[in-house]
Each structure stands twice: as C-alpha cells, then as structure tokens.
Short mmCIF file of C-alpha atoms and ligand atoms in Angstrom, two decimals:
data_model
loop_
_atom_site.label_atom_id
_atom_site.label_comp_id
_atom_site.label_asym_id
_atom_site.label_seq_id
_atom_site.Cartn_x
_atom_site.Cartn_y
_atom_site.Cartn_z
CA UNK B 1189 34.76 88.22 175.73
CA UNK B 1190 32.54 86.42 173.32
CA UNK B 1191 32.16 84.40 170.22
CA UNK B 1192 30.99 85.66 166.93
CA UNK B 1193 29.10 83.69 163.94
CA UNK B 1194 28.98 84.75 160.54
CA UNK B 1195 25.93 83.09 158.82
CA UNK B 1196 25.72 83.04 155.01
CA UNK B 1197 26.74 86.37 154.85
CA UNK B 1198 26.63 88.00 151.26
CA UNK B 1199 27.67 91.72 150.13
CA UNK B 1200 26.76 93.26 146.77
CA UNK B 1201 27.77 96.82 145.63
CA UNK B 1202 25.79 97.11 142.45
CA UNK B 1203 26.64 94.35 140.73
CA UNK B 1204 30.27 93.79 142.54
CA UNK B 1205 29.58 91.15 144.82
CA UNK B 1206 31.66 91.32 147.17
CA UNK B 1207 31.34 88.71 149.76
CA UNK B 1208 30.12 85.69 148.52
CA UNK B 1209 27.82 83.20 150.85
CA UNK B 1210 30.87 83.16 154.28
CA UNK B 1211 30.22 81.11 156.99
CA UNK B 1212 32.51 81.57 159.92
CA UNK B 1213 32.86 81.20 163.46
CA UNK B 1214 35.56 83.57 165.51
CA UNK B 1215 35.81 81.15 168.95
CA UNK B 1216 35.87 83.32 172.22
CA UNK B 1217 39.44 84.55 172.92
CA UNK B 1218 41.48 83.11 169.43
CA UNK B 1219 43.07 85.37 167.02
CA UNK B 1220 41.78 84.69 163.42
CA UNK B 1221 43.54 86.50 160.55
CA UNK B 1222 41.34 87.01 157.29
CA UNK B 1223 44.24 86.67 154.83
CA UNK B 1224 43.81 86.88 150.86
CA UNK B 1225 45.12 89.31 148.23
CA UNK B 1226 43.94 92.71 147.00
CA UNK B 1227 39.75 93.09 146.47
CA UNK B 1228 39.02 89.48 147.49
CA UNK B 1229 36.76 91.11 149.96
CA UNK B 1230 38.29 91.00 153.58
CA UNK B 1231 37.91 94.64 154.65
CA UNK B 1232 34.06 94.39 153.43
CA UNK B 1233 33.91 91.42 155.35
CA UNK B 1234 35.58 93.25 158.80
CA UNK B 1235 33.23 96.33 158.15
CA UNK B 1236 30.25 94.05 158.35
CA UNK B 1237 31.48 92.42 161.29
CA UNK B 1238 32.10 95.89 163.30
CA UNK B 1239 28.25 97.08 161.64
CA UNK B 1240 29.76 99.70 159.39
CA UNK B 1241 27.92 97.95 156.71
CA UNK B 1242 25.10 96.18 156.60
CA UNK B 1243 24.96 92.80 154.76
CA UNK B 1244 23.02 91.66 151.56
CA UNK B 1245 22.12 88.83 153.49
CA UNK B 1246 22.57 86.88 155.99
CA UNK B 1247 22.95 87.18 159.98
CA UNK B 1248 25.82 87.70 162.37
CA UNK B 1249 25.32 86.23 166.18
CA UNK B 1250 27.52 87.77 168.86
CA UNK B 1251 27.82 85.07 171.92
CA UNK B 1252 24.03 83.74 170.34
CA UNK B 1253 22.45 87.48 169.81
CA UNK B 1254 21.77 88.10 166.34
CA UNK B 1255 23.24 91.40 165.78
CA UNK B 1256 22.96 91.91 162.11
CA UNK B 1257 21.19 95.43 162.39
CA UNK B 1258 22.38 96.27 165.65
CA UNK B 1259 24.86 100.14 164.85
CA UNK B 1260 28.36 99.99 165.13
CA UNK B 1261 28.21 102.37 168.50
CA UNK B 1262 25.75 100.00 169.86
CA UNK B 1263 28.41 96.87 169.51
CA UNK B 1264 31.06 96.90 171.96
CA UNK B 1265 33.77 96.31 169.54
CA UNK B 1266 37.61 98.04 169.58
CA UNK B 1267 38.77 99.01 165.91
CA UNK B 1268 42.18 99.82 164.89
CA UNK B 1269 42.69 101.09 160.78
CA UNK B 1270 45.39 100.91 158.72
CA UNK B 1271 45.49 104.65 158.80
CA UNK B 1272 45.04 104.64 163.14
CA UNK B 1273 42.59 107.77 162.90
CA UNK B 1274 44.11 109.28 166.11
CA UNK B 1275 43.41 112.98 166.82
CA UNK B 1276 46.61 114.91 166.36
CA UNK B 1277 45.03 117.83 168.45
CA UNK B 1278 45.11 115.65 171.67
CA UNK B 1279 47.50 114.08 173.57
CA UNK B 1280 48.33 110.62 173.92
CA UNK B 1281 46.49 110.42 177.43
CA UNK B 1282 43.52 112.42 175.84
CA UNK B 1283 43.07 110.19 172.26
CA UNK B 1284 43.12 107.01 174.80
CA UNK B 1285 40.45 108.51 176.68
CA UNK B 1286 38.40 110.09 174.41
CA UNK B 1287 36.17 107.62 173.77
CA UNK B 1288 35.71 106.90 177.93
CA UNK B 1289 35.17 111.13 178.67
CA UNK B 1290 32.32 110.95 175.40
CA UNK B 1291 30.74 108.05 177.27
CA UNK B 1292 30.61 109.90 180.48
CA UNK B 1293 33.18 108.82 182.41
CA UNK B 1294 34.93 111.65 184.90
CA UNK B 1295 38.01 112.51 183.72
CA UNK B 1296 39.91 111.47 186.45
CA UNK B 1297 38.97 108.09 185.86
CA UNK B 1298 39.27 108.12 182.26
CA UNK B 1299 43.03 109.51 182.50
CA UNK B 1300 44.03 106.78 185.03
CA UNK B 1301 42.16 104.09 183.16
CA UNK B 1302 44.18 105.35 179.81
CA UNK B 1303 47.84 105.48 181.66
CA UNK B 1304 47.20 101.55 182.65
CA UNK B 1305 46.55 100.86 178.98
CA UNK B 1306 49.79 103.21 178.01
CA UNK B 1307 51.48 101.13 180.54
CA UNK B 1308 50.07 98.19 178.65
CA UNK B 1309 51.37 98.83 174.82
CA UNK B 1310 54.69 100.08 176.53
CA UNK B 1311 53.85 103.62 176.35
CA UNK B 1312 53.67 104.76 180.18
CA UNK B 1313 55.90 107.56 179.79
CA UNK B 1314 54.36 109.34 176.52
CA UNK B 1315 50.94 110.63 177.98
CA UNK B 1316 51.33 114.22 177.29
CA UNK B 1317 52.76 113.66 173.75
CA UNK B 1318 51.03 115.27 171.12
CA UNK B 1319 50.51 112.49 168.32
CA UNK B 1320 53.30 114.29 165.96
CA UNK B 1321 55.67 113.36 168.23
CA UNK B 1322 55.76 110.07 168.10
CA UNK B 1323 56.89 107.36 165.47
CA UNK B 1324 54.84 105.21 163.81
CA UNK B 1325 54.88 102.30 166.08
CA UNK B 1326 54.41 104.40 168.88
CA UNK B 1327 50.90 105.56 167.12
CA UNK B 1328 49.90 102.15 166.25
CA UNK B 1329 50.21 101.48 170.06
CA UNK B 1330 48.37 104.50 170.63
CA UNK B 1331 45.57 103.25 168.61
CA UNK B 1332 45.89 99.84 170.10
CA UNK B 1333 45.23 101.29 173.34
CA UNK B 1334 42.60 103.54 172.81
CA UNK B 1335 40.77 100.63 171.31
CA UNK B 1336 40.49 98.47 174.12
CA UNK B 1337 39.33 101.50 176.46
CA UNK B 1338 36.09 100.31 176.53
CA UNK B 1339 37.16 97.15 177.18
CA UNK B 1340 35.25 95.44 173.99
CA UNK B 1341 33.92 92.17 173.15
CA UNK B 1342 35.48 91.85 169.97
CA UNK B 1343 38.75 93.56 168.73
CA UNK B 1344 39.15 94.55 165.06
CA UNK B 1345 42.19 94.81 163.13
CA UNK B 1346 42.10 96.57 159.40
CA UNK B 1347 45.46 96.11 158.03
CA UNK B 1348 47.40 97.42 160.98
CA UNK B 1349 50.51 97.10 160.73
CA UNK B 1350 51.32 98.35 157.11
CA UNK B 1351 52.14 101.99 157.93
CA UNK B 1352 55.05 100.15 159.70
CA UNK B 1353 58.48 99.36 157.99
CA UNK B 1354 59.34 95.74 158.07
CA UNK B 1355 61.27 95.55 160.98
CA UNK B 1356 58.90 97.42 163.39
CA UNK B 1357 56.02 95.39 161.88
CA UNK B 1358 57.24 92.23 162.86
CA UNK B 1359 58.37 93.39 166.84
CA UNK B 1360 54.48 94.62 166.59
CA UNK B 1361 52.78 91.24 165.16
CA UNK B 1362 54.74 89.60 168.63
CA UNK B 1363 53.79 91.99 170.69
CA UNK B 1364 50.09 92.57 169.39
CA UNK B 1365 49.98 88.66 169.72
CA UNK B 1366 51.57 87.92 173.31
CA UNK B 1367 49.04 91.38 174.25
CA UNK B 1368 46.10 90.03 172.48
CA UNK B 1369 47.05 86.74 175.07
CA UNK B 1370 47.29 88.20 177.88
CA UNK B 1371 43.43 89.49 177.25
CA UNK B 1372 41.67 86.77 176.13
CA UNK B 1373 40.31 88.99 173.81
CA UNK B 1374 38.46 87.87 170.46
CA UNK B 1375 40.05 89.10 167.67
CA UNK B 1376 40.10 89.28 163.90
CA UNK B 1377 43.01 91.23 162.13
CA UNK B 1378 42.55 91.67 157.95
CA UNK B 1379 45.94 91.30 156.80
CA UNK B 1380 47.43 90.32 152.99
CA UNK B 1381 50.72 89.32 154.55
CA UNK B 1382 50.84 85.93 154.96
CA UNK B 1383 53.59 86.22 157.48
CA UNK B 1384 52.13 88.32 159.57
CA UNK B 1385 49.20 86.08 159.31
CA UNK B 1386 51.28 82.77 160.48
CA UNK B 1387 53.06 84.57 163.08
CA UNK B 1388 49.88 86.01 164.88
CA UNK B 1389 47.04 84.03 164.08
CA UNK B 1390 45.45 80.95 165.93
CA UNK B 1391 43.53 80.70 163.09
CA UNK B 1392 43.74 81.69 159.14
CA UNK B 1393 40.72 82.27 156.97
CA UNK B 1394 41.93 82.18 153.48
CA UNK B 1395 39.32 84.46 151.15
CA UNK B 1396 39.49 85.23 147.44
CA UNK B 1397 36.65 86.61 145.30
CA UNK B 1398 34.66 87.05 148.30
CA UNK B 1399 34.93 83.55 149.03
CA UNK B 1400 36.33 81.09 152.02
CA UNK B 1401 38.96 79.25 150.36
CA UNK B 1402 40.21 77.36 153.52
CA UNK B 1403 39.67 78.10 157.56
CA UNK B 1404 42.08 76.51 159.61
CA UNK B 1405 45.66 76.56 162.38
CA UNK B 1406 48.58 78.20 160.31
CA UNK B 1407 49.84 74.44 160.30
CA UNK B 1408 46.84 73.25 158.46
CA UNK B 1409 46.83 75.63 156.04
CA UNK B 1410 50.61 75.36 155.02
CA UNK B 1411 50.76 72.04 155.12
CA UNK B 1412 47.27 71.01 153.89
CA UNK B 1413 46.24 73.23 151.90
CA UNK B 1414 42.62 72.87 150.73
CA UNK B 1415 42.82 74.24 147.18
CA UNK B 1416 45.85 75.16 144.21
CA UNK B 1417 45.03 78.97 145.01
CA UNK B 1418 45.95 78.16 148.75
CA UNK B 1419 49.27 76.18 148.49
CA UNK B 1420 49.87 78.82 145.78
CA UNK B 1421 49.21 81.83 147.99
CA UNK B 1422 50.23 80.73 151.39
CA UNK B 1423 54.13 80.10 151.00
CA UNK B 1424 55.72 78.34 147.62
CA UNK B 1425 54.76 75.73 145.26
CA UNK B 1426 55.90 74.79 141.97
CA UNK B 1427 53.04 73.36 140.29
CA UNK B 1428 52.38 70.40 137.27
CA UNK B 1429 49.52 69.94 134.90
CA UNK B 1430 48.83 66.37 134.80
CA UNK B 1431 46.50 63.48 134.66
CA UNK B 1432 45.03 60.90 137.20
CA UNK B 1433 45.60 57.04 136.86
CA UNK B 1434 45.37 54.09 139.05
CA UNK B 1435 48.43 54.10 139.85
CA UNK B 1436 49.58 57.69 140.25
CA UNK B 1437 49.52 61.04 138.32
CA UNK B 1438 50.70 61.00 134.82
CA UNK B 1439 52.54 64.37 133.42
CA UNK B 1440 53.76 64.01 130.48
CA UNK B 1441 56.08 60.33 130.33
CA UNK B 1442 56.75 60.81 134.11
CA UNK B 1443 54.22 59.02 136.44
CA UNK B 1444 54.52 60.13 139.65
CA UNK B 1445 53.75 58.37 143.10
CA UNK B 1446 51.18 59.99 145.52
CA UNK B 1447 51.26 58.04 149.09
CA UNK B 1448 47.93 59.69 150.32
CA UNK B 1449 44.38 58.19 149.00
CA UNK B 1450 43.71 59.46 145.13
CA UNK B 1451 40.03 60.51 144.85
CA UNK B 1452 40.36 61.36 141.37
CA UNK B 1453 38.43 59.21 138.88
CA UNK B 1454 41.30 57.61 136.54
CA UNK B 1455 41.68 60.25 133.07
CA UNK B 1456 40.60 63.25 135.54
CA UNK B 1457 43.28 66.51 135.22
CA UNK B 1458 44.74 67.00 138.21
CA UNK B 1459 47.55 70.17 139.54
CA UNK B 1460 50.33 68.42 141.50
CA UNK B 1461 52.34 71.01 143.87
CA UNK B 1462 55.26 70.71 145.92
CA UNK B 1463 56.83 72.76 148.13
CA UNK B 1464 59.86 73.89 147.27
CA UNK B 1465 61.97 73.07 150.51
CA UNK B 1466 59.88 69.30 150.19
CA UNK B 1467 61.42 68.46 147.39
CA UNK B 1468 65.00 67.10 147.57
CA UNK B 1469 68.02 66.73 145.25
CA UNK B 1470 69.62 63.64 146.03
CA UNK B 1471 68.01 59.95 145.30
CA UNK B 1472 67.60 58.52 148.85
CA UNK B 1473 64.77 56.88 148.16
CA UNK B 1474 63.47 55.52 144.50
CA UNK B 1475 60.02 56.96 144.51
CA UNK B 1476 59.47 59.91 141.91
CA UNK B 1477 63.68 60.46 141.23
CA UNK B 1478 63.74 62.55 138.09
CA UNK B 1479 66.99 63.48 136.04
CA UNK B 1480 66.64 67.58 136.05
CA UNK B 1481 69.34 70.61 134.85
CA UNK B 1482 70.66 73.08 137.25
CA UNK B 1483 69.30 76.41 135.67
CA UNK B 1484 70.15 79.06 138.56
CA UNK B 1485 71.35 79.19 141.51
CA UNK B 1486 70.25 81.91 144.44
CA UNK B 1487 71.40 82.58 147.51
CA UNK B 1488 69.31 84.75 149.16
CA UNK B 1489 71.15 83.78 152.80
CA UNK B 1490 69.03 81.89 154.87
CA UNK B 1491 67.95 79.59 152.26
CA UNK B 1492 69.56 78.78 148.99
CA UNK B 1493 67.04 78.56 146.01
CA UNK B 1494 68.41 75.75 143.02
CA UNK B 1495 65.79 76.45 139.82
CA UNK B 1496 65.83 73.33 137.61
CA UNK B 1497 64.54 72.43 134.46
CA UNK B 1498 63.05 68.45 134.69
CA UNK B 1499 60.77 66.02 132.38
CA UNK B 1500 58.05 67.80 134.49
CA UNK B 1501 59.07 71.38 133.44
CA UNK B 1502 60.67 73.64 135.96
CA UNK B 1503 60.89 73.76 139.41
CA UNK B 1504 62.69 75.62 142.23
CA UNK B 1505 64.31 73.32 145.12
CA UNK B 1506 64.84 74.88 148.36
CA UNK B 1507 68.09 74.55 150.78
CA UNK B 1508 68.34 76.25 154.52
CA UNK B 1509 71.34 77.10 155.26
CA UNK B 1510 73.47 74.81 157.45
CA UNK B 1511 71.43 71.46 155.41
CA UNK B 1512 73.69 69.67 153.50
CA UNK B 1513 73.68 71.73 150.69
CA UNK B 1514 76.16 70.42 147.89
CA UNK B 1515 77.62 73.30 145.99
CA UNK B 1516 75.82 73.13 142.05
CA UNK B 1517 76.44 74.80 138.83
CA UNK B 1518 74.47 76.00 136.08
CA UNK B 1519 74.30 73.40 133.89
CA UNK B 1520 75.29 70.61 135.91
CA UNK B 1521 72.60 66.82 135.72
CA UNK B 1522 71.73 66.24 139.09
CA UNK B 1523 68.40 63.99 140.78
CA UNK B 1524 65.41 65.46 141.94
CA UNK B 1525 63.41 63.71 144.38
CA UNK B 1526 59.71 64.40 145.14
CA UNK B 1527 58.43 62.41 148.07
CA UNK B 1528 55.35 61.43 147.26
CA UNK B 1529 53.95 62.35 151.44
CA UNK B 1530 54.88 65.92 150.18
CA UNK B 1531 52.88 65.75 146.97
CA UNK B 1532 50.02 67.69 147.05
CA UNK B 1533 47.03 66.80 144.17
CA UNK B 1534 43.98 69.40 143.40
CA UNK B 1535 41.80 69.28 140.50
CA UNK B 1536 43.34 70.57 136.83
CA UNK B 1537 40.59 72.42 136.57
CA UNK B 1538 40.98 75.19 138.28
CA UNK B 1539 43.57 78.32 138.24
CA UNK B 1540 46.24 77.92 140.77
CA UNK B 1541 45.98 81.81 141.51
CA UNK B 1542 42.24 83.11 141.16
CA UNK B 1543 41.48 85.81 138.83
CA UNK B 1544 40.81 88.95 141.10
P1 ATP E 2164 42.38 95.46 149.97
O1 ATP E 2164 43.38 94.51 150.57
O2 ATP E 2164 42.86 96.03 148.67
O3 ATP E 2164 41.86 96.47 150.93
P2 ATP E 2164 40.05 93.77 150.35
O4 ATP E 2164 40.29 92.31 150.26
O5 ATP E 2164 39.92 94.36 151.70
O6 ATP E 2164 41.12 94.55 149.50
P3 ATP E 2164 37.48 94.94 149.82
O7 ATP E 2164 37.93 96.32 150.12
O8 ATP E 2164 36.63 94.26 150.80
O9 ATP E 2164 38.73 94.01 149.49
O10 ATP E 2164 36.75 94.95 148.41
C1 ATP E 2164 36.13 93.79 147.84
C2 ATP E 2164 35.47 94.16 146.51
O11 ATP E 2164 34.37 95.02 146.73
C3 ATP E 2164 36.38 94.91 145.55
O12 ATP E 2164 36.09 94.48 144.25
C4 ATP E 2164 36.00 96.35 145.76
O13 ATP E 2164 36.26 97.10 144.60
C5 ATP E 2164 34.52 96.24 146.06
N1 ATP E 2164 34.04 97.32 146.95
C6 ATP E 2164 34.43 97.54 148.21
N2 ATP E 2164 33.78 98.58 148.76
C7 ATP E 2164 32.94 99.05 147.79
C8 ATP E 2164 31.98 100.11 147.71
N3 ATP E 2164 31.74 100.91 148.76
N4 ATP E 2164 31.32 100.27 146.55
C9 ATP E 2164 31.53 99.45 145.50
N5 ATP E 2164 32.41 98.43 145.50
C10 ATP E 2164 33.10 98.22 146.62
#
C-alpha cells in the first residue's frame, strides 16, 4: 500500500496539451475518482500515473520515490481497461495467473493464489471457463482479479465499468468499493459518470481541459462546489447572470440575498446557481420569494421536476417523491423561494460548462 504525488505534471501531444500543470496527492488506501467529461485529459493523466507515458514535465513520487521514469513493468501497479484485455484463449484460472506463471511463480501456486482471488470477486466456481463464456460482469471481475495478482501498490481503473449495462454497473461500483475496502488498496478509477464517481469515491478530482477544477469528499464537491463548471457538471443547477452589490446580487430588478460572505467587489458579474431540489415553491420564509409561471411539469418517478419561468428567467424546481408536493398546472402563478444558504455565487466571467 502506498501514497502517490503528482507534482506539476504537464502533457503535450504536439501542440494538444493535454494535462495542464496537476498537482495531486492519492492518500494510502482512499479511492479517488478522476471525473470530467470527454478529452479533458483523465485517461492521459491515469497512463502517466501507471508509466505508460511519460510526462512533459513534472515528477510523480510513489510513498516519497520519485518514479517519473521508472517503466510501467517496473511499478507494481494493477490496471483494469475499459475494454478488460483478458485472453480469450485461457481460462479464467489461467488469465488470473498469467501474470504470476510470467513472473516465475510454480504453477501450483499461481493456480491456488488465482482461485482465492476468484473466490474474492465472487467467481470461485468459474475457473475453467473460457472467457466467452461468461457475461460481462463476470469478465470485469475477471479482470479485477487478475489485477491484484501481484498484489500492487496502486490499483488503476480506466473507465471500467462502461462495457456494463446500467444495472450491472451499479451492483459493480458497490462491490468494487466494499472490495477495494476490504484491501486497503490505493486506488484511482477514471470515470465520466458522476454517479459512479459519488457512489465509489472517497475522493473526486474534478478535471476539464487538462486542468484540476476542484479535489475534494463527494460532499464537498456537491455541495461546495469550487467553480460554475463544477456545480454545473456534478449534479443540477439552474444558473443567473447577474451583478454584485453591497447588499446582494442584482439580476435584472430582482436583488437577491446571499447569507455566506460576498468577496465580490460591488459592480463585479457574478453566476448565481441553485440547485434545483434547494430551491422551494412555497414562501416560508421572505428572503429571495419571486412570483414565477408553471411552464412544465415532469414526473420522472422518484422526483417530480416543476420548470418555471421567473423575473430571473427560467428555472427547474425539484420535488422527491413523498415531500409535500402540491399538484401544479401549466400556467398556474405560484412563489419561488431561493434560500439564500443554498445560493451559490462564482464569477460572471467565466462559462458555466468549459469549452472542450
Ligand atoms: P475520454 O473520456 O473521451 O477517454 P479523457 O478525459 O480520458 O477522454 P484523454 O484521452 O486523456 O481524455 O485526452 C485528452 C486530450 O489529449 C484530448 O484532446 C485528446 O485528443 C488528446 N490526446 C490523447 N492522447 C493523444 C495522443 N496519443 N496523441 C495526441 N493527442 C492525444
């Protein structure tokens, strides 16, 4: 088990950069997730990490070794691909032990070393499988397996569960998670499901355009997000163009209320967000109650979804089921409430989603 530091680590292709300037440190035994959408650079960022690529520049430190240059076969790292790269020409038993027998371990060994690792990804029974004969989970714990045969410092996760259909992927992320536990192991999964990110991760690096956007617990990240691209990309906002003053956020005639400190110069555009399950349609308290139109109205079973049109523009409100949810109508005048603890204020000046 160790701990891993990223150090001002940069990647160019040509004139694609990449990776831009990450710092980063993976603490011994947590599960960080390197979330972000398409090309923002979180696969480059893993292959660095396992030394499948070198970097532009900077160093990595494994448990205080700089191992920058140091091969991929030389670091004792377990990867698992999107695609699981298992060898269909060997059994289950044999691609688990494969990489043990090309070490040099006897045979004997290696086999009984794989069926405790079968036994530990649920698999005991499946040994003499060929890989064609089993389903798609069953692979992924396959690959699983035969990635922590040599017992590695750091495990590496490319995108693994999205061979998987939904339901299977989500029984996985638990029981990659409560596995992952039980071993203590380091270990840093690249994923652009932000669900699967929540529900695995003890930690979430956020990354677009090669950047760190914002490192920190699922909590953190959800409900303080650093940036407009985070609250944007990490669950739901809806999101207003407005302007700071002394005593709030101007948009348009509304001023709104903000409870936490403003550290935006008065005249300075600002992006207000709110969740849309923070925001409420009633007027329980008197702090930011707008008049707003019922546009449309989805049920989409756990949660009811109200879309409104207000002084602010529009915005979607968000009901679970089993709240007091008053039945609306399309066209109905009812209050929107946003609490101003649930307002969240960035600068104006910068996109909510970045360009990729
Ligand atoms: P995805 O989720 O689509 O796999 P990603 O976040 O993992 O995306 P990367 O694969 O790391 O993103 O790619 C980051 C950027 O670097 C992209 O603009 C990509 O086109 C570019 N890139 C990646 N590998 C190479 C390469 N070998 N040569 C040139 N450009 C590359």
């Amino acid at each position: 088990m160790a701990g891993l530091v990223l150090k001002d680590i940069v990647k160019e292709f040509g004139s694609v950069r990449a990776v831009e300037r990450v710092d980063l440190t993976f603490a011994e035994g947590e599960l960080t997730a390197l979330l972000g959408p398409s090309g923002c650079g979180k696969t480059t960022l893993l292959r660095m990490i396992a030394g499948l690529e070198d970097p532009s520049f900077g160093q990595i430190f494994l448990s205080g070794q700089d191992i920058t240059l140091l091969p991929a076969h030389k670091r004792k790292f377990g990867m698992v691909f999107q695609s699981f790269a298992l060898f269909p020409h060997l059994s289950v038993r044999e691609n688990v032990a494969y990489s043990l027998t090309i070490g040099g371990v006897s045979k004997s060994e290696a086999w009984a070393k794989a069926d405790t690792l079968l036994d530990l990804v649920q698999l005991k029974t499946f040994g003499d499988r060929r890989i064609g004969e089993l389903s798609g989970g069953q692979r992924q714990r396959v690959a699983i397996a035969r990635a922590l045969a040599q017992e590695p410092d750091v495990f590496l996760l490319d995108e693994p569960m999205s061979a998987l259909d939904a339901k299977l992927r989500e029984e996985m992320q638990v029981e990659l998670r409560l596995l992952q536990q039980r071993l203590g192991i380091t270990t840093i999964v690249v994923t652009h499901d932000q669900r699967e990110a929540m529900t695995m991760a003890d930690r979430i690096v956020v990354m677009s355009n090669g950047r760190v956007e914002q490192s920190g617990s699922p909590q953190d990240i959800y409900h303080r997000p650093a940036n407009a691209f985070v609250a944007d990309f990490i669950g739901r906002a809806n999101f207003f163009d407005g302007t700071a003053e002394a005593g709030g956020i101007r948009v348009g005639e509304t001023l709104l209320t903000v409870k936490k400190p403003l550290n935006f110069t008065p005249g300075r555009p600002v992006r207000v967000a709110v969740r849309p399950e923070m925001a409420a349609l009633d007027d329980a308290q008197p702090e930011n109650v707008l008049p707003a139109t019922v546009t449309f109205v989805r049920d989409l079973g756990p949660v009811r979804d109200i879309h409104l049109d207000t002084a602010l523009g529009r915005m979607i409100v968000e009901y679970a089921l089993g709240e007091e949810a008053p039945v609306f109508s399309v066209g109905q005048t009812v209050p929107v409430r946003l609490p101003p603890d649930h307002l969240h204020v960035f600068p104006g000046d910068t996109p909510a989603m970045a360009a990729e």
